[in-house]
Amino acid sequence: MKLGIVGLPNVGKSTLFNALTNAGAESANYPFCTIDPNVGVVAVPDKRLDKLQEMYNPEKYTPAIIEFVDIAGLVKGASQGEGLGNKFLANIREVDAIVHVVRCFENGDIIHVEGSVDPIRDVETINIELILSDLEIVERAVDRTVKAARGDKTLLTKLAVLEKVKAALEEGKCARAVGLDAEEAALIEESRLLTLKPIIYVANISEDEVGGDYEKNEGYVRLKALADSEGSQIIAVSAQIEAELAELEGEDKMTFLSDLGIEESGLDKLIKSGYALLGLISFLTAGPKEVRAWTIKKGTKAPGAAGKIHTDFERGFIRAEVVAFDDLVREGDRNKVKEKGLLRSEGKEYVMKDGDVVEFLFNV
């Protein structure tokens, strides 16, 4: 999973990125301090994988990963080359979803580029830049498709979809607002439109609001209403608290969270939101050589999951030997699972479930 982090300058975007990845992206109280997009790779915390590590004591432990791309602060006119310009918009065309950090706290020491805190205005400012950037791409795609169509039914259908999206963008709406079905979205997938990507809004709240008071924060309430209306995800975090958390480990981290009255870190919240928004699950492989988590789309069948490990596994798929994680842990090892009839032999039509512990049999 690859997530692109966007936001106006001085909303806490790079502070959050630093905290999430410990990558040390430069963060300062002025616009354009992050000149190049920073990329950080984060392991997905998974207690199931930790348990399998205890059981198998493997040579290698490989969690699922998330890649975060920190895009330099966008400003009005970015799509036309203002600030750091639109080359930074190109850096998020490759991501699976956009994490939009929005400032919902007041602090006179931290300058806001617009001079005041207004989450909805900030969202609209960023959206306009993304819309204008998308419009330029769609206009070029329309021109190319018109020339190439010449009675080709698929291309004519694609052209109709592009025209529909273009009309929405010209009205200042995101491509998501068009409500394309899966087939229509697939036709224009190559355009990698920014405003078609799923969104997770991160409401950056003050440290004082972390325990739950943020639900009374007017900015958060307005942002949540917007997210709900779009079918987007929203989480509330304090980037400053996350920065402090990033310096702690193990028991110290758990104590700090407990003292704040919160159950999980911003990273955990963001990962859960990302998996939910993109419809992702994890299956597990376990043995003395390696325990590993693999990320797949919900609805993936066994051969497709096997292909995540190696294309030969999918090409020569015979069957999958599957045990539910809870059954494996309860029984203690695979042999006991087999004795009790809890090890299932599944064929090509089996739809993978979150937490399946799998061994694939194949022949090429």
mmCIF file of C-alpha atoms in Angstrom:
data_model
loop_
_atom_site.group_PDB
_atom_site.id
_atom_site.type_symbol
_atom_site.label_atom_id
_atom_site.label_comp_id
_atom_site.label_asym_id
_atom_site.label_seq_id
_atom_site.Cartn_x
_atom_site.Cartn_y
_atom_site.Cartn_z
ATOM 1 C CA MET A 1 0.000 0.000 0.000
ATOM 2 C CA LYS A 2 1.343 3.397 -0.989
ATOM 3 C CA LEU A 3 -0.104 6.554 0.588
ATOM 4 C CA GLY A 4 0.666 10.116 -0.534
ATOM 5 C CA ILE A 5 0.535 12.763 2.199
ATOM 6 C CA VAL A 6 -0.641 16.209 1.083
ATOM 7 C CA GLY A 7 -1.534 19.452 2.817
ATOM 8 C CA LEU A 8 -0.899 23.182 2.840
ATOM 9 C CA PRO A 9 2.375 24.440 4.368
ATOM 10 C CA ASN A 10 2.437 24.577 8.182
ATOM 11 C CA VAL A 11 -0.521 22.265 8.830
ATOM 12 C CA GLY A 12 1.694 19.606 10.477
ATOM 13 C CA LYS A 13 2.101 17.420 7.402
ATOM 14 C CA SER A 14 5.859 16.863 7.555
ATOM 15 C CA THR A 15 5.812 16.649 11.351
ATOM 16 C CA LEU A 16 3.319 13.800 10.981
ATOM 17 C CA PHE A 17 5.354 12.170 8.203
ATOM 18 C CA ASN A 18 8.492 12.309 10.359
ATOM 19 C CA ALA A 19 6.626 10.754 13.262
ATOM 20 C CA LEU A 20 5.098 8.014 11.110
ATOM 21 C CA THR A 21 8.308 6.992 9.421
ATOM 22 C CA ASN A 22 11.116 8.316 11.631
ATOM 23 C CA ALA A 23 12.615 9.250 8.281
ATOM 24 C CA GLY A 24 13.717 12.689 9.470
ATOM 25 C CA ALA A 25 12.152 14.701 6.659
ATOM 26 C CA GLU A 26 13.186 18.308 7.252
ATOM 27 C CA SER A 27 10.433 20.202 9.045
ATOM 28 C CA ALA A 28 10.525 23.949 9.672
ATOM 29 C CA ASN A 29 8.106 26.802 10.302
ATOM 30 C CA TYR A 30 8.109 28.193 6.774
ATOM 31 C CA PRO A 31 6.687 27.068 3.420
ATOM 32 C CA PHE A 32 8.647 24.910 0.963
ATOM 33 C CA CYS A 33 11.175 23.442 3.400
ATOM 34 C CA THR A 34 10.592 19.967 1.967
ATOM 35 C CA ILE A 35 11.975 20.425 -1.523
ATOM 36 C CA ASP A 36 11.819 16.791 -2.659
ATOM 37 C CA PRO A 37 9.132 14.266 -1.839
ATOM 38 C CA ASN A 38 10.309 12.126 1.040
ATOM 39 C CA VAL A 39 9.534 8.442 1.027
ATOM 40 C CA GLY A 40 9.299 6.345 4.166
ATOM 41 C CA VAL A 41 8.548 2.646 4.492
ATOM 42 C CA VAL A 42 6.684 1.546 7.618
ATOM 43 C CA ALA A 43 6.058 -1.967 8.913
ATOM 44 C CA VAL A 44 2.382 -2.729 9.535
ATOM 45 C CA PRO A 45 2.000 -3.714 13.214
ATOM 46 C CA ASP A 46 0.337 -7.160 13.360
ATOM 47 C CA LYS A 47 0.003 -9.036 16.655
ATOM 48 C CA ARG A 48 -0.856 -12.210 14.737
ATOM 49 C CA LEU A 49 2.539 -12.147 13.045
ATOM 50 C CA ASP A 50 4.221 -11.539 16.396
ATOM 51 C CA LYS A 51 2.469 -14.633 17.782
ATOM 52 C CA LEU A 52 3.597 -16.740 14.810
ATOM 53 C CA GLN A 53 7.140 -15.532 15.414
ATOM 54 C CA GLU A 54 6.884 -16.829 18.995
ATOM 55 C CA MET A 55 5.549 -20.182 17.771
ATOM 56 C CA TYR A 56 7.993 -20.816 14.911
ATOM 57 C CA ASN A 57 11.110 -18.870 15.961
ATOM 58 C CA PRO A 58 11.857 -18.312 12.260
ATOM 59 C CA GLU A 59 15.081 -17.161 10.621
ATOM 60 C CA LYS A 60 13.207 -14.236 9.092
ATOM 61 C CA TYR A 61 10.279 -12.027 10.174
ATOM 62 C CA THR A 62 8.659 -10.028 7.362
ATOM 63 C CA PRO A 63 5.670 -7.781 8.131
ATOM 64 C CA ALA A 64 3.490 -6.137 5.505
ATOM 65 C CA ILE A 65 4.659 -2.628 4.665
ATOM 66 C CA ILE A 66 3.149 0.742 3.846
ATOM 67 C CA GLU A 67 5.015 3.319 1.815
ATOM 68 C CA PHE A 68 4.376 6.957 2.722
ATOM 69 C CA VAL A 69 5.248 9.696 0.228
ATOM 70 C CA ASP A 70 5.470 13.175 1.756
ATOM 71 C CA ILE A 71 4.574 15.719 -0.926
ATOM 72 C CA ALA A 72 5.971 19.237 -0.435
ATOM 73 C CA GLY A 73 3.390 21.750 0.862
ATOM 74 C CA LEU A 74 0.949 22.782 -1.842
ATOM 75 C CA VAL A 75 -0.314 26.350 -2.212
ATOM 76 C CA LYS A 76 -2.806 28.197 -4.397
ATOM 77 C CA GLY A 77 -1.572 28.067 -7.973
ATOM 78 C CA ALA A 78 0.543 24.899 -7.541
ATOM 79 C CA SER A 79 -1.077 23.384 -10.628
ATOM 80 C CA GLN A 80 0.075 26.454 -12.588
ATOM 81 C CA GLY A 81 3.618 26.283 -11.201
ATOM 82 C CA GLU A 82 3.235 28.461 -8.072
ATOM 83 C CA GLY A 83 5.253 27.583 -4.987
ATOM 84 C CA LEU A 84 7.052 24.360 -5.759
ATOM 85 C CA GLY A 85 4.920 23.819 -8.837
ATOM 86 C CA ASN A 86 3.019 20.941 -10.299
ATOM 87 C CA LYS A 87 5.898 18.474 -10.567
ATOM 88 C CA PHE A 88 5.058 17.578 -6.982
ATOM 89 C CA LEU A 89 1.510 16.716 -8.008
ATOM 90 C CA ALA A 90 3.020 14.158 -10.392
ATOM 91 C CA ASN A 91 4.654 12.433 -7.417
ATOM 92 C CA ILE A 92 1.286 11.396 -5.979
ATOM 93 C CA ARG A 93 -0.190 10.014 -9.188
ATOM 94 C CA GLU A 94 1.381 6.645 -8.348
ATOM 95 C CA VAL A 95 -0.141 6.282 -4.857
ATOM 96 C CA ASP A 96 -3.118 4.100 -3.888
ATOM 97 C CA ALA A 97 -4.772 6.736 -1.698
ATOM 98 C CA ILE A 98 -4.210 10.307 -0.545
ATOM 99 C CA VAL A 99 -3.755 11.268 3.096
ATOM 100 C CA HIS A 100 -4.837 14.909 3.385
ATOM 101 C CA VAL A 101 -3.523 16.543 6.574
ATOM 102 C CA VAL A 102 -5.762 19.427 7.652
ATOM 103 C CA ARG A 103 -4.965 21.819 10.481
ATOM 104 C CA CYS A 104 -7.682 21.976 13.135
ATOM 105 C CA PHE A 105 -5.717 23.680 15.933
ATOM 106 C CA GLU A 106 -4.962 27.311 16.795
ATOM 107 C CA ASN A 107 -1.373 28.314 17.558
ATOM 108 C CA GLY A 108 -0.118 31.868 17.154
ATOM 109 C CA ASP A 109 3.493 30.657 16.973
ATOM 110 C CA ILE A 110 2.850 28.596 13.841
ATOM 111 C CA ILE A 111 1.964 30.734 10.841
ATOM 112 C CA HIS A 112 -0.868 29.594 8.577
ATOM 113 C CA VAL A 113 -0.341 30.556 4.925
ATOM 114 C CA GLU A 114 -3.913 31.894 4.747
ATOM 115 C CA GLY A 115 -3.588 33.800 8.033
ATOM 116 C CA SER A 116 -6.312 31.823 9.838
ATOM 117 C CA VAL A 117 -7.400 28.247 10.560
ATOM 118 C CA ASP A 118 -10.293 27.049 8.383
ATOM 119 C CA PRO A 119 -10.241 23.306 7.552
ATOM 120 C CA ILE A 120 -12.892 23.423 4.812
ATOM 121 C CA ARG A 121 -11.208 26.338 3.027
ATOM 122 C CA ASP A 122 -7.896 24.458 3.202
ATOM 123 C CA VAL A 123 -9.457 21.310 1.721
ATOM 124 C CA GLU A 124 -10.985 23.363 -1.090
ATOM 125 C CA THR A 125 -7.630 25.065 -1.788
ATOM 126 C CA ILE A 126 -5.876 21.719 -2.199
ATOM 127 C CA ASN A 127 -8.790 20.228 -4.149
ATOM 128 C CA ILE A 128 -8.749 23.068 -6.683
ATOM 129 C CA GLU A 129 -5.069 22.410 -7.408
ATOM 130 C CA LEU A 130 -5.699 18.678 -7.792
ATOM 131 C CA ILE A 131 -8.761 19.352 -9.976
ATOM 132 C CA LEU A 132 -6.853 21.746 -12.268
ATOM 133 C CA SER A 133 -3.992 19.275 -12.582
ATOM 134 C CA ASP A 134 -6.456 16.466 -13.425
ATOM 135 C CA LEU A 135 -8.317 18.665 -15.910
ATOM 136 C CA GLU A 136 -5.135 19.231 -17.893
ATOM 137 C CA ILE A 137 -4.556 15.465 -18.081
ATOM 138 C CA VAL A 138 -8.181 14.673 -18.993
ATOM 139 C CA GLU A 139 -8.235 17.296 -21.758
ATOM 140 C CA ARG A 140 -5.164 15.710 -23.334
ATOM 141 C CA ALA A 141 -6.678 12.219 -22.938
ATOM 142 C CA VAL A 142 -9.910 13.390 -24.640
ATOM 143 C CA ASP A 143 -7.939 14.783 -27.600
ATOM 144 C CA ARG A 144 -5.960 11.554 -27.993
ATOM 145 C CA THR A 145 -9.049 9.348 -27.685
ATOM 146 C CA VAL A 146 -11.070 11.401 -30.200
ATOM 147 C CA LYS A 147 -8.291 10.908 -32.764
ATOM 148 C CA ALA A 148 -7.914 7.187 -32.049
ATOM 149 C CA ALA A 149 -11.579 6.171 -31.591
ATOM 150 C CA ARG A 150 -12.835 5.975 -35.212
ATOM 151 C CA GLY A 151 -15.735 3.649 -34.483
ATOM 152 C CA ASP A 152 -13.887 1.546 -31.876
ATOM 153 C CA LYS A 153 -16.609 0.713 -29.311
ATOM 154 C CA THR A 154 -14.249 0.462 -26.336
ATOM 155 C CA LEU A 155 -12.568 3.773 -27.137
ATOM 156 C CA LEU A 156 -15.931 5.467 -27.709
ATOM 157 C CA THR A 157 -17.076 4.235 -24.282
ATOM 158 C CA LYS A 158 -13.807 5.505 -22.785
ATOM 159 C CA LEU A 159 -14.350 8.860 -24.482
ATOM 160 C CA ALA A 160 -17.826 9.134 -22.943
ATOM 161 C CA VAL A 161 -16.349 8.470 -19.484
ATOM 162 C CA LEU A 162 -13.600 11.053 -20.028
ATOM 163 C CA GLU A 163 -16.156 13.652 -21.170
ATOM 164 C CA LYS A 164 -18.247 12.957 -18.066
ATOM 165 C CA VAL A 165 -15.223 13.413 -15.793
ATOM 166 C CA LYS A 166 -14.086 16.518 -17.704
ATOM 167 C CA ALA A 167 -17.494 18.154 -17.197
ATOM 168 C CA ALA A 168 -17.297 17.545 -13.435
ATOM 169 C CA LEU A 169 -13.743 18.903 -13.201
ATOM 170 C CA GLU A 170 -14.742 22.020 -15.157
ATOM 171 C CA GLU A 171 -17.453 22.615 -12.542
ATOM 172 C CA GLY A 172 -14.806 22.461 -9.797
ATOM 173 C CA LYS A 173 -15.847 18.988 -8.640
ATOM 174 C CA CYS A 174 -13.527 16.073 -7.883
ATOM 175 C CA ALA A 175 -13.637 13.100 -10.270
ATOM 176 C CA ARG A 176 -14.851 10.991 -7.305
ATOM 177 C CA ALA A 177 -18.105 12.980 -7.379
ATOM 178 C CA VAL A 178 -18.998 11.493 -10.788
ATOM 179 C CA GLY A 179 -19.615 8.096 -9.170
ATOM 180 C CA LEU A 180 -17.957 5.955 -11.838
ATOM 181 C CA ASP A 181 -18.584 2.224 -11.629
ATOM 182 C CA ALA A 182 -15.634 -0.212 -11.593
ATOM 183 C CA GLU A 183 -15.796 -0.768 -15.346
ATOM 184 C CA GLU A 184 -15.783 2.968 -16.120
ATOM 185 C CA ALA A 185 -12.950 3.636 -13.656
ATOM 186 C CA ALA A 186 -10.880 0.853 -15.259
ATOM 187 C CA LEU A 187 -11.255 2.479 -18.691
ATOM 188 C CA ILE A 188 -9.508 5.671 -17.521
ATOM 189 C CA GLU A 189 -7.198 4.090 -14.951
ATOM 190 C CA GLU A 190 -4.109 4.960 -16.999
ATOM 191 C CA SER A 191 -4.791 8.680 -16.413
ATOM 192 C CA ARG A 192 -4.145 8.143 -12.672
ATOM 193 C CA LEU A 193 -6.413 11.015 -11.709
ATOM 194 C CA LEU A 194 -5.661 12.516 -8.307
ATOM 195 C CA THR A 195 -9.272 13.434 -7.533
ATOM 196 C CA LEU A 196 -10.402 9.877 -8.266
ATOM 197 C CA LYS A 197 -8.165 8.459 -5.540
ATOM 198 C CA PRO A 198 -9.683 7.558 -2.151
ATOM 199 C CA ILE A 199 -9.043 10.091 0.611
ATOM 200 C CA ILE A 200 -8.178 9.791 4.290
ATOM 201 C CA TYR A 201 -8.507 13.135 6.051
ATOM 202 C CA VAL A 202 -6.183 13.568 9.024
ATOM 203 C CA ALA A 203 -7.504 16.264 11.352
ATOM 204 C CA ASN A 204 -4.399 17.612 13.088
ATOM 205 C CA ILE A 205 -5.698 18.589 16.520
ATOM 206 C CA SER A 206 -4.008 20.212 19.512
ATOM 207 C CA GLU A 207 -2.258 18.124 22.170
ATOM 208 C CA ASP A 208 -4.952 19.111 24.701
ATOM 209 C CA GLU A 209 -7.704 17.535 22.594
ATOM 210 C CA VAL A 210 -6.124 14.110 22.121
ATOM 211 C CA GLY A 211 -8.091 12.318 24.851
ATOM 212 C CA GLY A 212 -11.430 12.792 23.081
ATOM 213 C CA ASP A 213 -12.199 16.505 23.402
ATOM 214 C CA TYR A 214 -11.510 16.886 19.673
ATOM 215 C CA GLU A 215 -15.114 15.854 18.967
ATOM 216 C CA LYS A 216 -16.102 19.324 20.225
ATOM 217 C CA ASN A 217 -13.548 20.994 17.941
ATOM 218 C CA GLU A 218 -15.576 22.961 15.379
ATOM 219 C CA GLY A 219 -12.976 22.428 12.652
ATOM 220 C CA TYR A 220 -13.003 18.664 13.214
ATOM 221 C CA VAL A 221 -16.819 18.547 13.224
ATOM 222 C CA ARG A 222 -16.970 20.381 9.870
ATOM 223 C CA LEU A 223 -14.235 18.222 8.375
ATOM 224 C CA LYS A 224 -15.980 15.032 9.542
ATOM 225 C CA ALA A 225 -19.232 16.175 7.930
ATOM 226 C CA LEU A 226 -17.345 16.696 4.661
ATOM 227 C CA ALA A 227 -15.645 13.279 4.898
ATOM 228 C CA ASP A 228 -18.970 11.563 5.654
ATOM 229 C CA SER A 229 -20.642 13.259 2.685
ATOM 230 C CA GLU A 230 -17.871 11.969 0.381
ATOM 231 C CA GLY A 231 -17.664 8.483 1.865
ATOM 232 C CA SER A 232 -14.063 9.255 2.848
ATOM 233 C CA GLN A 233 -12.236 8.200 6.020
ATOM 234 C CA ILE A 234 -11.251 10.649 8.770
ATOM 235 C CA ILE A 235 -8.983 10.242 11.774
ATOM 236 C CA ALA A 236 -7.974 12.780 14.430
ATOM 237 C CA VAL A 237 -4.342 12.916 15.529
ATOM 238 C CA SER A 238 -1.970 15.403 17.080
ATOM 239 C CA ALA A 239 1.148 15.458 14.906
ATOM 240 C CA GLN A 240 3.069 16.855 17.879
ATOM 241 C CA ILE A 241 2.005 13.961 20.126
ATOM 242 C CA GLU A 242 2.888 11.502 17.350
ATOM 243 C CA ALA A 243 6.351 13.089 17.160
ATOM 244 C CA GLU A 244 6.805 12.489 20.896
ATOM 245 C CA LEU A 245 5.467 8.928 20.564
ATOM 246 C CA ALA A 246 7.967 8.202 17.798
ATOM 247 C CA GLU A 247 10.793 8.731 20.296
ATOM 248 C CA LEU A 248 9.456 6.004 22.613
ATOM 249 C CA GLU A 249 9.441 2.211 22.434
ATOM 250 C CA GLY A 250 7.683 -0.758 24.033
ATOM 251 C CA GLU A 251 6.379 -0.205 27.551
ATOM 252 C CA ASP A 252 7.232 3.505 27.525
ATOM 253 C CA LYS A 253 5.067 3.988 24.439
ATOM 254 C CA MET A 254 2.162 2.024 25.967
ATOM 255 C CA THR A 255 2.402 4.032 29.205
ATOM 256 C CA PHE A 256 2.424 7.311 27.275
ATOM 257 C CA LEU A 257 -0.683 6.278 25.299
ATOM 258 C CA SER A 258 -2.415 5.178 28.502
ATOM 259 C CA ASP A 259 -1.597 8.481 30.239
ATOM 260 C CA LEU A 260 -3.164 10.322 27.295
ATOM 261 C CA GLY A 261 -6.283 8.152 27.479
ATOM 262 C CA ILE A 262 -5.919 6.766 23.956
ATOM 263 C CA GLU A 263 -5.728 3.142 22.843
ATOM 264 C CA GLU A 264 -3.739 3.384 19.618
ATOM 265 C CA SER A 265 -1.231 5.614 17.902
ATOM 266 C CA GLY A 266 -1.952 7.755 14.872
ATOM 267 C CA LEU A 267 0.026 5.284 12.753
ATOM 268 C CA ASP A 268 -2.239 2.420 13.845
ATOM 269 C CA LYS A 269 -5.332 4.527 13.090
ATOM 270 C CA LEU A 270 -3.975 5.475 9.673
ATOM 271 C CA ILE A 271 -3.133 1.878 8.768
ATOM 272 C CA LYS A 272 -6.621 0.679 9.766
ATOM 273 C CA SER A 273 -8.224 3.475 7.752
ATOM 274 C CA GLY A 274 -6.028 2.705 4.750
ATOM 275 C CA TYR A 275 -6.877 -0.995 4.806
ATOM 276 C CA ALA A 276 -10.604 -0.247 5.221
ATOM 277 C CA LEU A 277 -10.670 2.427 2.508
ATOM 278 C CA LEU A 278 -8.804 0.294 -0.034
ATOM 279 C CA GLY A 279 -10.552 -2.960 0.905
ATOM 280 C CA LEU A 280 -7.347 -4.749 1.915
ATOM 281 C CA ILE A 281 -6.733 -7.796 4.105
ATOM 282 C CA SER A 282 -3.662 -9.808 5.112
ATOM 283 C CA PHE A 283 -2.942 -13.503 4.835
ATOM 284 C CA LEU A 284 -0.006 -15.119 6.608
ATOM 285 C CA THR A 285 2.641 -17.696 5.784
ATOM 286 C CA ALA A 286 4.574 -19.375 8.588
ATOM 287 C CA GLY A 287 7.437 -21.831 8.961
ATOM 288 C CA PRO A 288 10.927 -22.172 10.440
ATOM 289 C CA LYS A 289 12.472 -20.129 7.610
ATOM 290 C CA GLU A 290 10.075 -17.169 7.659
ATOM 291 C CA VAL A 291 6.825 -15.789 9.024
ATOM 292 C CA ARG A 292 5.339 -13.192 6.731
ATOM 293 C CA ALA A 293 2.224 -11.068 6.187
ATOM 294 C CA TRP A 294 0.964 -10.492 2.636
ATOM 295 C CA THR A 295 -1.481 -7.748 1.665
ATOM 296 C CA ILE A 296 -4.242 -8.514 -0.847
ATOM 297 C CA LYS A 297 -7.589 -7.072 -1.910
ATOM 298 C CA LYS A 298 -10.730 -8.448 -0.263
ATOM 299 C CA GLY A 299 -12.281 -10.979 -2.617
ATOM 300 C CA THR A 300 -8.936 -12.272 -3.927
ATOM 301 C CA LYS A 301 -9.077 -15.985 -4.730
ATOM 302 C CA ALA A 302 -6.392 -18.463 -3.659
ATOM 303 C CA PRO A 303 -4.416 -18.500 -6.961
ATOM 304 C CA GLY A 304 -4.236 -14.683 -6.956
ATOM 305 C CA ALA A 305 -2.941 -14.718 -3.375
ATOM 306 C CA ALA A 306 -0.381 -17.365 -4.344
ATOM 307 C CA GLY A 307 0.758 -15.061 -7.145
ATOM 308 C CA LYS A 308 1.661 -12.391 -4.570
ATOM 309 C CA ILE A 309 4.382 -14.756 -3.360
ATOM 310 C CA HIS A 310 5.593 -15.779 -6.823
ATOM 311 C CA THR A 311 4.063 -15.866 -10.295
ATOM 312 C CA ASP A 312 4.963 -19.586 -10.538
ATOM 313 C CA PHE A 313 2.711 -20.252 -7.525
ATOM 314 C CA GLU A 314 -0.258 -18.804 -9.407
ATOM 315 C CA ARG A 315 0.624 -20.338 -12.772
ATOM 316 C CA GLY A 316 1.031 -23.855 -11.376
ATOM 317 C CA PHE A 317 -1.521 -23.589 -8.548
ATOM 318 C CA ILE A 318 -2.813 -26.971 -7.310
ATOM 319 C CA ARG A 319 -4.417 -26.149 -3.968
ATOM 320 C CA ALA A 320 -4.071 -24.099 -0.793
ATOM 321 C CA GLU A 321 -3.786 -25.689 2.641
ATOM 322 C CA VAL A 322 -5.472 -23.197 4.939
ATOM 323 C CA VAL A 323 -5.910 -22.889 8.687
ATOM 324 C CA ALA A 324 -7.549 -20.007 10.541
ATOM 325 C CA PHE A 325 -5.037 -18.095 12.674
ATOM 326 C CA ASP A 326 -7.091 -18.578 15.877
ATOM 327 C CA ASP A 327 -7.271 -22.361 15.324
ATOM 328 C CA LEU A 328 -3.510 -22.595 14.777
ATOM 329 C CA VAL A 329 -2.722 -20.620 17.931
ATOM 330 C CA ARG A 330 -5.216 -22.582 20.023
ATOM 331 C CA GLU A 331 -3.876 -25.982 18.901
ATOM 332 C CA GLY A 332 -0.236 -24.924 19.036
ATOM 333 C CA ASP A 333 1.064 -26.433 15.801
ATOM 334 C CA ARG A 334 0.063 -27.489 12.303
ATOM 335 C CA ASN A 335 0.114 -31.241 13.054
ATOM 336 C CA LYS A 336 -2.491 -30.915 15.815
ATOM 337 C CA VAL A 337 -4.570 -28.708 13.530
ATOM 338 C CA LYS A 338 -4.451 -31.466 10.905
ATOM 339 C CA GLU A 339 -5.360 -34.193 13.428
ATOM 340 C CA LYS A 340 -8.467 -32.247 14.464
ATOM 341 C CA GLY A 341 -9.572 -31.714 10.879
ATOM 342 C CA LEU A 342 -9.057 -27.948 11.048
ATOM 343 C CA LEU A 343 -6.623 -27.823 8.130
ATOM 344 C CA ARG A 344 -8.645 -27.200 4.973
ATOM 345 C CA SER A 345 -7.669 -28.046 1.427
ATOM 346 C CA GLU A 346 -9.002 -25.268 -0.814
ATOM 347 C CA GLY A 347 -9.134 -25.027 -4.602
ATOM 348 C CA LYS A 348 -9.018 -22.282 -7.217
ATOM 349 C CA GLU A 349 -12.353 -20.717 -6.269
ATOM 350 C CA TYR A 350 -11.542 -20.238 -2.574
ATOM 351 C CA VAL A 351 -11.831 -16.584 -1.503
ATOM 352 C CA MET A 352 -9.071 -15.682 0.941
ATOM 353 C CA LYS A 353 -9.994 -14.464 4.431
ATOM 354 C CA ASP A 354 -8.155 -12.026 6.677
ATOM 355 C CA GLY A 355 -5.816 -13.976 8.961
ATOM 356 C CA ASP A 356 -5.700 -17.167 6.891
ATOM 357 C CA VAL A 357 -2.424 -19.018 7.509
ATOM 358 C CA VAL A 358 -1.643 -20.659 4.183
ATOM 359 C CA GLU A 359 0.667 -23.063 2.420
ATOM 360 C CA PHE A 360 0.315 -23.183 -1.368
ATOM 361 C CA LEU A 361 0.936 -26.337 -3.391
ATOM 362 C CA PHE A 362 1.911 -25.783 -7.014
ATOM 363 C CA ASN A 363 3.525 -27.499 -9.987
ATOM 364 C CA VAL A 364 5.267 -25.833 -12.937
#
